PDB file of C-alpha atoms in Angstrom:
ATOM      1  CA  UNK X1340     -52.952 -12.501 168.328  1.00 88.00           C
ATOM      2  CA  UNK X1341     -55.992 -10.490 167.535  1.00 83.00           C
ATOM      3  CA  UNK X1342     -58.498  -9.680 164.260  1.00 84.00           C
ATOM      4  CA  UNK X1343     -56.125  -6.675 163.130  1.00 85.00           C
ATOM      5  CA  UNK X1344     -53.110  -9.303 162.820  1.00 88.00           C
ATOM      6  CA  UNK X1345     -54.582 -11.174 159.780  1.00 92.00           C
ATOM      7  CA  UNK X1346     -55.764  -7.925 157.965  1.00 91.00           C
ATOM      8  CA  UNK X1347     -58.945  -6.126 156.419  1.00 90.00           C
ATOM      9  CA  UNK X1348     -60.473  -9.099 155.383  1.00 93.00           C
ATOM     10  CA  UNK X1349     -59.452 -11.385 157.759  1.00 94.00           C
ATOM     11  CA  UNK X1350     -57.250 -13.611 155.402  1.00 96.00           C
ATOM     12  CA  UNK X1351     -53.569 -12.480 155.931  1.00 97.00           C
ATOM     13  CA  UNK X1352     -52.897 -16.377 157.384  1.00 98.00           C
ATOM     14  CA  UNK X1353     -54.375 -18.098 154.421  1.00 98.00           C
ATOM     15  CA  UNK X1354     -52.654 -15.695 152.159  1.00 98.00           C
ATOM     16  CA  UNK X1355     -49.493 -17.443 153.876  1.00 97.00           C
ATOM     17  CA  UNK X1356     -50.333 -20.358 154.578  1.00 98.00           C
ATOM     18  CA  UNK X1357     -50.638 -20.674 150.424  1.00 98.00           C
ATOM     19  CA  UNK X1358     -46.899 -19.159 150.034  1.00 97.00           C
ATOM     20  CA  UNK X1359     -45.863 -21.487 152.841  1.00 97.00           C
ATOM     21  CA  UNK X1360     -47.005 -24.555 150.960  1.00 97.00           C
ATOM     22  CA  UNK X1361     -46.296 -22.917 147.515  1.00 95.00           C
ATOM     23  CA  UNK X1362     -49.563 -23.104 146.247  1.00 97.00           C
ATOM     24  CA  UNK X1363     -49.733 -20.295 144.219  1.00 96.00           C
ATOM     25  CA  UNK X1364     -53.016 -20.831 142.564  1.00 96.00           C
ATOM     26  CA  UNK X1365     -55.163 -20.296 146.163  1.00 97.00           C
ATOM     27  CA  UNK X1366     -52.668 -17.614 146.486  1.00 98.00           C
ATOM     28  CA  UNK X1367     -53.176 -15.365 144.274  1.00 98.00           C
ATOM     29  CA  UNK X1368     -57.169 -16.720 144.712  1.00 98.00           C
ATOM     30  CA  UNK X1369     -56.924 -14.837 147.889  1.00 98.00           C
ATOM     31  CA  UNK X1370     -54.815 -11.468 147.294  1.00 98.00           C
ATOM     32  CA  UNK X1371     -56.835 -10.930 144.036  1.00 98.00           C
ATOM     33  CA  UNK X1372     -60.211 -12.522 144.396  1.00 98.00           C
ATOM     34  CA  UNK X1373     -62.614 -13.479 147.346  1.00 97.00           C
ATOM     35  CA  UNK X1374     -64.524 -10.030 147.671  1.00 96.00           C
ATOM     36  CA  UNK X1375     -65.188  -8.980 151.277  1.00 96.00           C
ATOM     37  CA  UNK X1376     -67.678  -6.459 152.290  1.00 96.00           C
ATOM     38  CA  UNK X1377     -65.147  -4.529 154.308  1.00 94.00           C
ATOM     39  CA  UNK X1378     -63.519  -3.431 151.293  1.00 95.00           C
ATOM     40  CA  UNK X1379     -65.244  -0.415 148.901  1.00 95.00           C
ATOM     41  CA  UNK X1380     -67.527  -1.393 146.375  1.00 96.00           C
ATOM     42  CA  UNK X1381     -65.177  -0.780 143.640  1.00 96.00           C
ATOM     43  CA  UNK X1382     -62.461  -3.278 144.728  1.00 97.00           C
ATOM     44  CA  UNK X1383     -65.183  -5.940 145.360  1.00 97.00           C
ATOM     45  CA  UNK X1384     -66.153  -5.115 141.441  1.00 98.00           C
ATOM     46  CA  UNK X1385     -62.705  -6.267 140.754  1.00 98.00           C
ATOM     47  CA  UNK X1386     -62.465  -8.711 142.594  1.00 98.00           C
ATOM     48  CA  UNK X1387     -65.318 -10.650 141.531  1.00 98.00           C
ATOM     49  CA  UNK X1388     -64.278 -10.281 138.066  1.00 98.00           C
ATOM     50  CA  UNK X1389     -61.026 -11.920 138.769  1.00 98.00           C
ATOM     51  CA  UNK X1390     -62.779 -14.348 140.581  1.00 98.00           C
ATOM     52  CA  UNK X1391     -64.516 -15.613 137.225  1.00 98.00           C
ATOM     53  CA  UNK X1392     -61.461 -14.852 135.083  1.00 96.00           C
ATOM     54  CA  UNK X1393     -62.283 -11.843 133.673  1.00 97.00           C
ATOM     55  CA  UNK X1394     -58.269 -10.412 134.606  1.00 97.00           C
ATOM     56  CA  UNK X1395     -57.913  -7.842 132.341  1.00 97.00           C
ATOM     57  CA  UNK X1396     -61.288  -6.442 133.318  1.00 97.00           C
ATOM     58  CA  UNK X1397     -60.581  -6.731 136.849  1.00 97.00           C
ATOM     59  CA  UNK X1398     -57.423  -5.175 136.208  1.00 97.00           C
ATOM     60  CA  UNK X1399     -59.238  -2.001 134.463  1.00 97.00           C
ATOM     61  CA  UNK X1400     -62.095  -1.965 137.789  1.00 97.00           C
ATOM     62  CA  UNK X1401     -58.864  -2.016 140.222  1.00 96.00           C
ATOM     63  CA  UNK X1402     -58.961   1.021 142.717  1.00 94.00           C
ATOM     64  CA  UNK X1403     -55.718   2.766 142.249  1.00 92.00           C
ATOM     65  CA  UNK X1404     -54.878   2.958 145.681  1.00 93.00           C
ATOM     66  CA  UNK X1405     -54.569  -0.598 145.720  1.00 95.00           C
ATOM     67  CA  UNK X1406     -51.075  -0.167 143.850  1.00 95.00           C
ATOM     68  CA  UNK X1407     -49.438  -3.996 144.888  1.00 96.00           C
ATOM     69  CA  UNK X1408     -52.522  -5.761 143.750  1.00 97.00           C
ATOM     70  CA  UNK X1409     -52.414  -3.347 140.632  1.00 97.00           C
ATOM     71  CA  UNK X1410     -49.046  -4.287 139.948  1.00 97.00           C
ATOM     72  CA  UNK X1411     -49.149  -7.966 140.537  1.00 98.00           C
ATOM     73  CA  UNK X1412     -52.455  -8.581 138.529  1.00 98.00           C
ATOM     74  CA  UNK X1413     -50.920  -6.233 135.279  1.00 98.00           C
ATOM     75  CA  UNK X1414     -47.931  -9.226 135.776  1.00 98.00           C
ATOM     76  CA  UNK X1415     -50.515 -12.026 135.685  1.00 97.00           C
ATOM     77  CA  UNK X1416     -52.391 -10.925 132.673  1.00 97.00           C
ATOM     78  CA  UNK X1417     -49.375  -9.843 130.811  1.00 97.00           C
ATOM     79  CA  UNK X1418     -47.379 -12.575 131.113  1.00 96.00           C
ATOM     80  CA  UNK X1419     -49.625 -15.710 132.904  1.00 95.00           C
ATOM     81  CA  UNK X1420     -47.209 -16.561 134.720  1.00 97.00           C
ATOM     82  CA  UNK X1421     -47.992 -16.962 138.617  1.00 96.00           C
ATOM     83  CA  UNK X1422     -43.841 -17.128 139.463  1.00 95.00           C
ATOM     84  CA  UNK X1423     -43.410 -13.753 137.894  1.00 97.00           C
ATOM     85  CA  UNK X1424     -46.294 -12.182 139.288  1.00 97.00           C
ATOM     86  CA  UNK X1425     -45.348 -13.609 142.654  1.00 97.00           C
ATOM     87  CA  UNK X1426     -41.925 -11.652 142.613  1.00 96.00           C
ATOM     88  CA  UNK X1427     -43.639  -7.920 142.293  1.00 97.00           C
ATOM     89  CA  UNK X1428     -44.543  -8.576 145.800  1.00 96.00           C
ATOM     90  CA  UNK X1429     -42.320  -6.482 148.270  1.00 94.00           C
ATOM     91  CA  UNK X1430     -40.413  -9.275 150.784  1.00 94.00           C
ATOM     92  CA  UNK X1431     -41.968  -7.375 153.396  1.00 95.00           C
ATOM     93  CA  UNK X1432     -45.479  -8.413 152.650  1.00 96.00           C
ATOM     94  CA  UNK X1433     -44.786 -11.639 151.779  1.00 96.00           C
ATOM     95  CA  UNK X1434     -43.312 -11.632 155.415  1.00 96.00           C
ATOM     96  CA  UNK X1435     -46.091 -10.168 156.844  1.00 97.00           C
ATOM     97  CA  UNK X1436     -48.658 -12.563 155.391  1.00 97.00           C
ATOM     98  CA  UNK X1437     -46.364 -15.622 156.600  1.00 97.00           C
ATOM     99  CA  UNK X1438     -46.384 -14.140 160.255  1.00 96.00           C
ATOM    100  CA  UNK X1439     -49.926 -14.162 160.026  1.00 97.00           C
ATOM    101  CA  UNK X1440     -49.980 -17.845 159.395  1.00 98.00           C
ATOM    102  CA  UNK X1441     -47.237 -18.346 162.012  1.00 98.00           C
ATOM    103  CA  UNK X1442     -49.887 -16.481 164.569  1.00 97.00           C
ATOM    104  CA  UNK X1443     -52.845 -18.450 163.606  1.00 98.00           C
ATOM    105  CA  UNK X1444     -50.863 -21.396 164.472  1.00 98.00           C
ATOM    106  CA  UNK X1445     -50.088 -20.258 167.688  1.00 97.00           C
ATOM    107  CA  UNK X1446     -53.970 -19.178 168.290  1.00 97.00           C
ATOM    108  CA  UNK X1447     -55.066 -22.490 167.795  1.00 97.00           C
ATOM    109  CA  UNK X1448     -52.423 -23.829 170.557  1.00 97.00           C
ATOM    110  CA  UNK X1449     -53.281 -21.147 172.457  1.00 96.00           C
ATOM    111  CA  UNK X1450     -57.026 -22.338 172.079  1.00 95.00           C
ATOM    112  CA  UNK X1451     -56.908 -25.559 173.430  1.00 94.00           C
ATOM    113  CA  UNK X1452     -54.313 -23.903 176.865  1.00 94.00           C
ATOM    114  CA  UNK X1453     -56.786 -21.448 177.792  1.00 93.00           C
ATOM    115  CA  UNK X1454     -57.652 -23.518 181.109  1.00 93.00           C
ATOM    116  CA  UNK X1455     -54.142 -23.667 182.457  1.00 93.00           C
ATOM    117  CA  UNK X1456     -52.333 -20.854 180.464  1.00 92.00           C
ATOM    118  CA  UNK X1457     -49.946 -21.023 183.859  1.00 93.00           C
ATOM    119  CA  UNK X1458     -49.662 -24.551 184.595  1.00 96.00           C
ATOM    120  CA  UNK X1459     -46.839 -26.147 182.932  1.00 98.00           C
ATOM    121  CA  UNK X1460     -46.314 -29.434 181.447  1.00 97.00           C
ATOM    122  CA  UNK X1461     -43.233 -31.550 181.290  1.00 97.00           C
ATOM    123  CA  UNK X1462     -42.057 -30.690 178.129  1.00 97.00           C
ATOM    124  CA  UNK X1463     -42.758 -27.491 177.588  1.00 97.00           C
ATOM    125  CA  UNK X1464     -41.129 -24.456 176.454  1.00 98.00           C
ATOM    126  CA  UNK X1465     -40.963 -21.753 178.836  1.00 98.00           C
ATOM    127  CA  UNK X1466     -40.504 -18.260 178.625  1.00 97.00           C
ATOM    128  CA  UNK X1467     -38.805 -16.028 181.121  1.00 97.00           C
ATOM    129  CA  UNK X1468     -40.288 -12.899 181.304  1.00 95.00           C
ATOM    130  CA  UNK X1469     -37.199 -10.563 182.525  1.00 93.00           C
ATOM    131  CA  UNK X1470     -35.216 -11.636 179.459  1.00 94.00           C
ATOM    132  CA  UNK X1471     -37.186 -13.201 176.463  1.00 93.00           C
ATOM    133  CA  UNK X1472     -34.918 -16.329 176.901  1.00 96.00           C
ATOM    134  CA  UNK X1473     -36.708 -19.340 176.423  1.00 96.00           C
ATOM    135  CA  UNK X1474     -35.817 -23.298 178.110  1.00 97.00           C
ATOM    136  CA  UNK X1475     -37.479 -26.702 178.133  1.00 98.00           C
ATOM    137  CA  UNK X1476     -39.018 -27.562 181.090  1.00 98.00           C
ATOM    138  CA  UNK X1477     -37.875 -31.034 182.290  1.00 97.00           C
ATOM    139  CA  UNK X1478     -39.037 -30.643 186.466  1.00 97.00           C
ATOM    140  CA  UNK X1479     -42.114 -29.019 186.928  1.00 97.00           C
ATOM    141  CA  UNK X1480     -42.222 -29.499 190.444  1.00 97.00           C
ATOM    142  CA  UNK X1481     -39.274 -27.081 190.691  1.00 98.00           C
ATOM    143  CA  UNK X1482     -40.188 -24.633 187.539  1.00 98.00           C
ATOM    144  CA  UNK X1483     -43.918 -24.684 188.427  1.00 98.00           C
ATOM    145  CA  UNK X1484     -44.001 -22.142 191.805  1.00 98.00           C
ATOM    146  CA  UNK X1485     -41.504 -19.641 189.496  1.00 98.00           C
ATOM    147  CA  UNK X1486     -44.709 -19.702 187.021  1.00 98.00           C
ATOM    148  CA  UNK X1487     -47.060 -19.278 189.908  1.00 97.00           C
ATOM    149  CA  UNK X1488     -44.743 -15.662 190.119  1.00 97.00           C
ATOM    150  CA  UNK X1489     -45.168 -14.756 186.950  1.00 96.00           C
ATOM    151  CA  UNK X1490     -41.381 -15.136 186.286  1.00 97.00           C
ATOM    152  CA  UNK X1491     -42.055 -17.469 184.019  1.00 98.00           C
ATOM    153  CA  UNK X1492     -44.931 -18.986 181.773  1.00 97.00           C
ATOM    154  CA  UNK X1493     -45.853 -21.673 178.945  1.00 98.00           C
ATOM    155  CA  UNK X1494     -44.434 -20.491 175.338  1.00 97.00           C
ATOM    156  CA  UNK X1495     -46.785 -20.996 171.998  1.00 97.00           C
ATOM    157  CA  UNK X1496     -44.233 -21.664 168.776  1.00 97.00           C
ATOM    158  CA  UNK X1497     -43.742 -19.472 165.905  1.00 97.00           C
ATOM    159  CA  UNK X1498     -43.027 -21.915 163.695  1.00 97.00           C
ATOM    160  CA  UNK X1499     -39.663 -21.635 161.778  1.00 96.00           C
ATOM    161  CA  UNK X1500     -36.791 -23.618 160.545  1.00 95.00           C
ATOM    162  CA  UNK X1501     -34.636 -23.083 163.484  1.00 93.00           C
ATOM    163  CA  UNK X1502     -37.622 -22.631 166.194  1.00 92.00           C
ATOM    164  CA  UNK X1503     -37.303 -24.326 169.758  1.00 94.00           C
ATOM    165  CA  UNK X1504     -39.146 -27.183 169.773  1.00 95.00           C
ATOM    166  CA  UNK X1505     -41.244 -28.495 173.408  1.00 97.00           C
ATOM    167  CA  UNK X1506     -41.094 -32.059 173.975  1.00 97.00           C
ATOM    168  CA  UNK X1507     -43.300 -34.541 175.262  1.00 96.00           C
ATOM    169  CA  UNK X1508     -46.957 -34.169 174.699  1.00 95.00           C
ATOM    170  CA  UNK X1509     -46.649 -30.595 174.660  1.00 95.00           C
ATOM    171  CA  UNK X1510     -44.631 -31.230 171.567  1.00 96.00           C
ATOM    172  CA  UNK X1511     -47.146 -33.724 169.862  1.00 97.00           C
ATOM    173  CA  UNK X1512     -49.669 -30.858 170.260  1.00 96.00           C
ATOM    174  CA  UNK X1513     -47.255 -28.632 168.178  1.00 97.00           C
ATOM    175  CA  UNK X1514     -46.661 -30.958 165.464  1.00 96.00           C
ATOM    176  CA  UNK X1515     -50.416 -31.938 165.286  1.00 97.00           C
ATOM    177  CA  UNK X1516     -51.163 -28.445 164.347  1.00 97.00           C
ATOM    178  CA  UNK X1517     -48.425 -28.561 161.691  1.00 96.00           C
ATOM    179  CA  UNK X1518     -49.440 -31.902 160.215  1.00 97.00           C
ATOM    180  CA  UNK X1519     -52.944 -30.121 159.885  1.00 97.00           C
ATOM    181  CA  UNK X1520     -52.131 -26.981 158.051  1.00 97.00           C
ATOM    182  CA  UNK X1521     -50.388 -29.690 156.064  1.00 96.00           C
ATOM    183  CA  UNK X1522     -46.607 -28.206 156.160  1.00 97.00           C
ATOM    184  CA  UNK X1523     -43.340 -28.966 157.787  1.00 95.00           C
ATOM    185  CA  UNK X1524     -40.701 -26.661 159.108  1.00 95.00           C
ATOM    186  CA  UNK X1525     -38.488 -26.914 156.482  1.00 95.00           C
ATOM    187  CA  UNK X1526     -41.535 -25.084 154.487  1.00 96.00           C
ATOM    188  CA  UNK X1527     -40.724 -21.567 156.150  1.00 97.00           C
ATOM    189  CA  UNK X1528     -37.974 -21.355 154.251  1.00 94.00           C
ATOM    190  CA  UNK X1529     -38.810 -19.412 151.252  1.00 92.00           C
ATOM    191  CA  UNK X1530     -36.966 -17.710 148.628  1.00 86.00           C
ATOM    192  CA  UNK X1531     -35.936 -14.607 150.113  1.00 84.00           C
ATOM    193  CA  UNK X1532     -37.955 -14.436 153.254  1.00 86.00           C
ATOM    194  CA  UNK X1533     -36.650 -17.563 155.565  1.00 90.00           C
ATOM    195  CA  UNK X1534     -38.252 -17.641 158.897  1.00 94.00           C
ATOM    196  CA  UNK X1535     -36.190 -19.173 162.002  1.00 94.00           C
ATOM    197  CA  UNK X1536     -39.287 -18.880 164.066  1.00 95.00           C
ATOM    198  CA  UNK X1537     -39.252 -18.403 167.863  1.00 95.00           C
ATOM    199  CA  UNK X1538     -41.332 -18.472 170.855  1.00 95.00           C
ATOM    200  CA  UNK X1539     -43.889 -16.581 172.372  1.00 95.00           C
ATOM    201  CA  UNK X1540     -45.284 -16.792 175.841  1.00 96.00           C
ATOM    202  CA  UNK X1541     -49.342 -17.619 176.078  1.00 96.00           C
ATOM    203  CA  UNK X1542     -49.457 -15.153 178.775  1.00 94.00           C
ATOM    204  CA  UNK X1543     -48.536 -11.385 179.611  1.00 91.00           C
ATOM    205  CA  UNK X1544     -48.411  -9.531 182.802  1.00 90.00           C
ATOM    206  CA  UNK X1545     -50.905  -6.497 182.708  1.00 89.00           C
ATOM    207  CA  UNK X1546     -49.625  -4.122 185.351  1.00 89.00           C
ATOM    208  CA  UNK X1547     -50.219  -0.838 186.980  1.00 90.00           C
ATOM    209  CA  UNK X1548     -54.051  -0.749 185.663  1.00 90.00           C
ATOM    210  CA  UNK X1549     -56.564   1.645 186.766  1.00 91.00           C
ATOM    211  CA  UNK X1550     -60.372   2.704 185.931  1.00 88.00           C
ATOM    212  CA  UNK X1551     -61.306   5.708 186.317  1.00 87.00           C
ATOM    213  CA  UNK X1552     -64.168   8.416 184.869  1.00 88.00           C
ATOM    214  CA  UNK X1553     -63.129  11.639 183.296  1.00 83.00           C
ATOM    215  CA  UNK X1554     -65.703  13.046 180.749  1.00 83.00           C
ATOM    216  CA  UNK X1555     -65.781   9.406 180.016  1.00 86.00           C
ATOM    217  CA  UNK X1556     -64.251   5.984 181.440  1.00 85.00           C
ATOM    218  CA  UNK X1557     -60.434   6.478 181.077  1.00 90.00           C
ATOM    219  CA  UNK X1558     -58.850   2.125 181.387  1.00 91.00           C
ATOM    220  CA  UNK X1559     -54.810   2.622 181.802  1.00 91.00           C
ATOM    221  CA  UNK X1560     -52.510  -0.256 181.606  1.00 92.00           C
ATOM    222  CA  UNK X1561     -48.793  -1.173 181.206  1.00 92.00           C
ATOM    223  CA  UNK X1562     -48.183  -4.401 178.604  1.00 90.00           C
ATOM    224  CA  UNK X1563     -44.960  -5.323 178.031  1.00 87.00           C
ATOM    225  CA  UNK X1564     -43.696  -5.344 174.033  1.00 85.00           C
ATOM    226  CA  UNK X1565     -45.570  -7.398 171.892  1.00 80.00           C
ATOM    227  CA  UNK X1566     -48.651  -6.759 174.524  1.00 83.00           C
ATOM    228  CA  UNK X1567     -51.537  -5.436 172.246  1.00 84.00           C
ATOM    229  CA  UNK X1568     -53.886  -3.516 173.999  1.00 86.00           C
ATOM    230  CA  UNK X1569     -56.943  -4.110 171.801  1.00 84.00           C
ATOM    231  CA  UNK X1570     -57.193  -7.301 172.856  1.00 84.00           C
ATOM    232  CA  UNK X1571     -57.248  -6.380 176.381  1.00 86.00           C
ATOM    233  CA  UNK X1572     -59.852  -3.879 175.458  1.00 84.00           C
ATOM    234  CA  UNK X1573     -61.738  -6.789 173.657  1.00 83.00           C
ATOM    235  CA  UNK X1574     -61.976  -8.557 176.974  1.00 82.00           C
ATOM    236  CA  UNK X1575     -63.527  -5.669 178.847  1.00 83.00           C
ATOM    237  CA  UNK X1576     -65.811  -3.974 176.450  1.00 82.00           C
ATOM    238  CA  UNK X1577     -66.855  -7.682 175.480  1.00 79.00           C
ATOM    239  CA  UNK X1578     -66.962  -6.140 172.036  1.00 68.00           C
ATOM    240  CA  UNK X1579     -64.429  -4.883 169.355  1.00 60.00           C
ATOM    241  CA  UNK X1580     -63.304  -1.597 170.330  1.00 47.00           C
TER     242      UNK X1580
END
């Protein structure tokens, strides 16, 4: 998953991560404080005041156009209460921000494959291309040569309640990362946003690219969904297109 997945400043995993764990305190640390220089001048104002508890002033510096954080913050210095302020968010952010910690998770899995993204272990979960179905790999000797096609390849976890689990060490790698961001499974289900979690594979077959110049260098490529393109960018320009 790439920089645009975890948001403007690059904290959309902590932000659930903290929801995940119910720490509310470091949550609302993150959605209404931390200043990043990204952001305009104006929201870093308010930010920094909530950041040394100055609410109601940060709450009179908010940029309108911020409207959730507007909304949420009035909550908190009305009432104090971080449970109440927690329930103006939409669902559909709080979902968002918890994908972004389920992604982060899989990046750092993802990390530590990037030398044999298309060898398999015993263990495993693998992904079949042609149908999104997912199995655990218990012969690799027989599953490896259909990886070696590109019919099938390694699968990173979106961790969940109900998520496919691998097996063998593959497995202990998974719930290393888990006992590191210090939550369990049973974590991702929330109060109105429960995640089952799922499986996604550590590679993707780029196909039908071509380079070519027309009053410029024109880069054409077929992903598959769920394929982002600015990451294959990324790895051409060597920069952040």
């Amino acid at each position: 998953f790439g920089e645009q997945r975890f948001g403007l400043r690059q904290n959309s995993h902590l932000l659930g991560q903290a929801l995940v764990k119910g720490q509310l305190d470091e949550f609302f640390e993150q959605f209404l404080g931390r200043p990043h220089p990204a952001e305009n001048p104006e929201a870093q104002r308010a930010r920094a005041a909530f950041d040394a508890g100055n609410w109601s002033e940060a709450l009179n510096l908010w940029p309108s156009m911020l409207r959730q954080e507007r909304t949420t913050l009035a909550k908190l210095v009305k009432t104090h209460n971080a449970a109440a302020a927690l329930r103006t968010i939409d669902n559909r952010l709080k979902r968002l921000f918890v994908s972004a910690f389920q992604s982060d998770l899989f990046n750092q899995l993802l990390a530590d494959r990037l030398d044999r993204l298309g060898r398999l272990e015993t263990g495993d979960v693998a992904y079949i291309h042609r149908n999104g179905a997912s199995f655990v790999v218990e012969d690799t000797a027989r599953e490896q040569p259909r990886a070696d096609a590109f019919e099938i390849s390694p699968a990173g976890p979106l961790f969940g309640v109900k998520y496919l689990a691998a097996r063998g060490k593959a497995g202990q790698r998974e719930l290393a990362v888990l006992q590191a961001a210090e939550v369990s499974l049973e974590d991702f289900d929330l109060p109105g946003v429960r995640f089952k979690g799922g499986r996604r594979p550590y590679r993707i077959p780029l196909q039908d690219a071509a380079l070519y110049w027309d009053e410029g260098l024109i880069i054409s490529f077929v992903l598959p969904p769920g394929g982002c393109a600015t990451m294959v960018l990324r790895e051409v320009m060597k920069d952040k297109p």
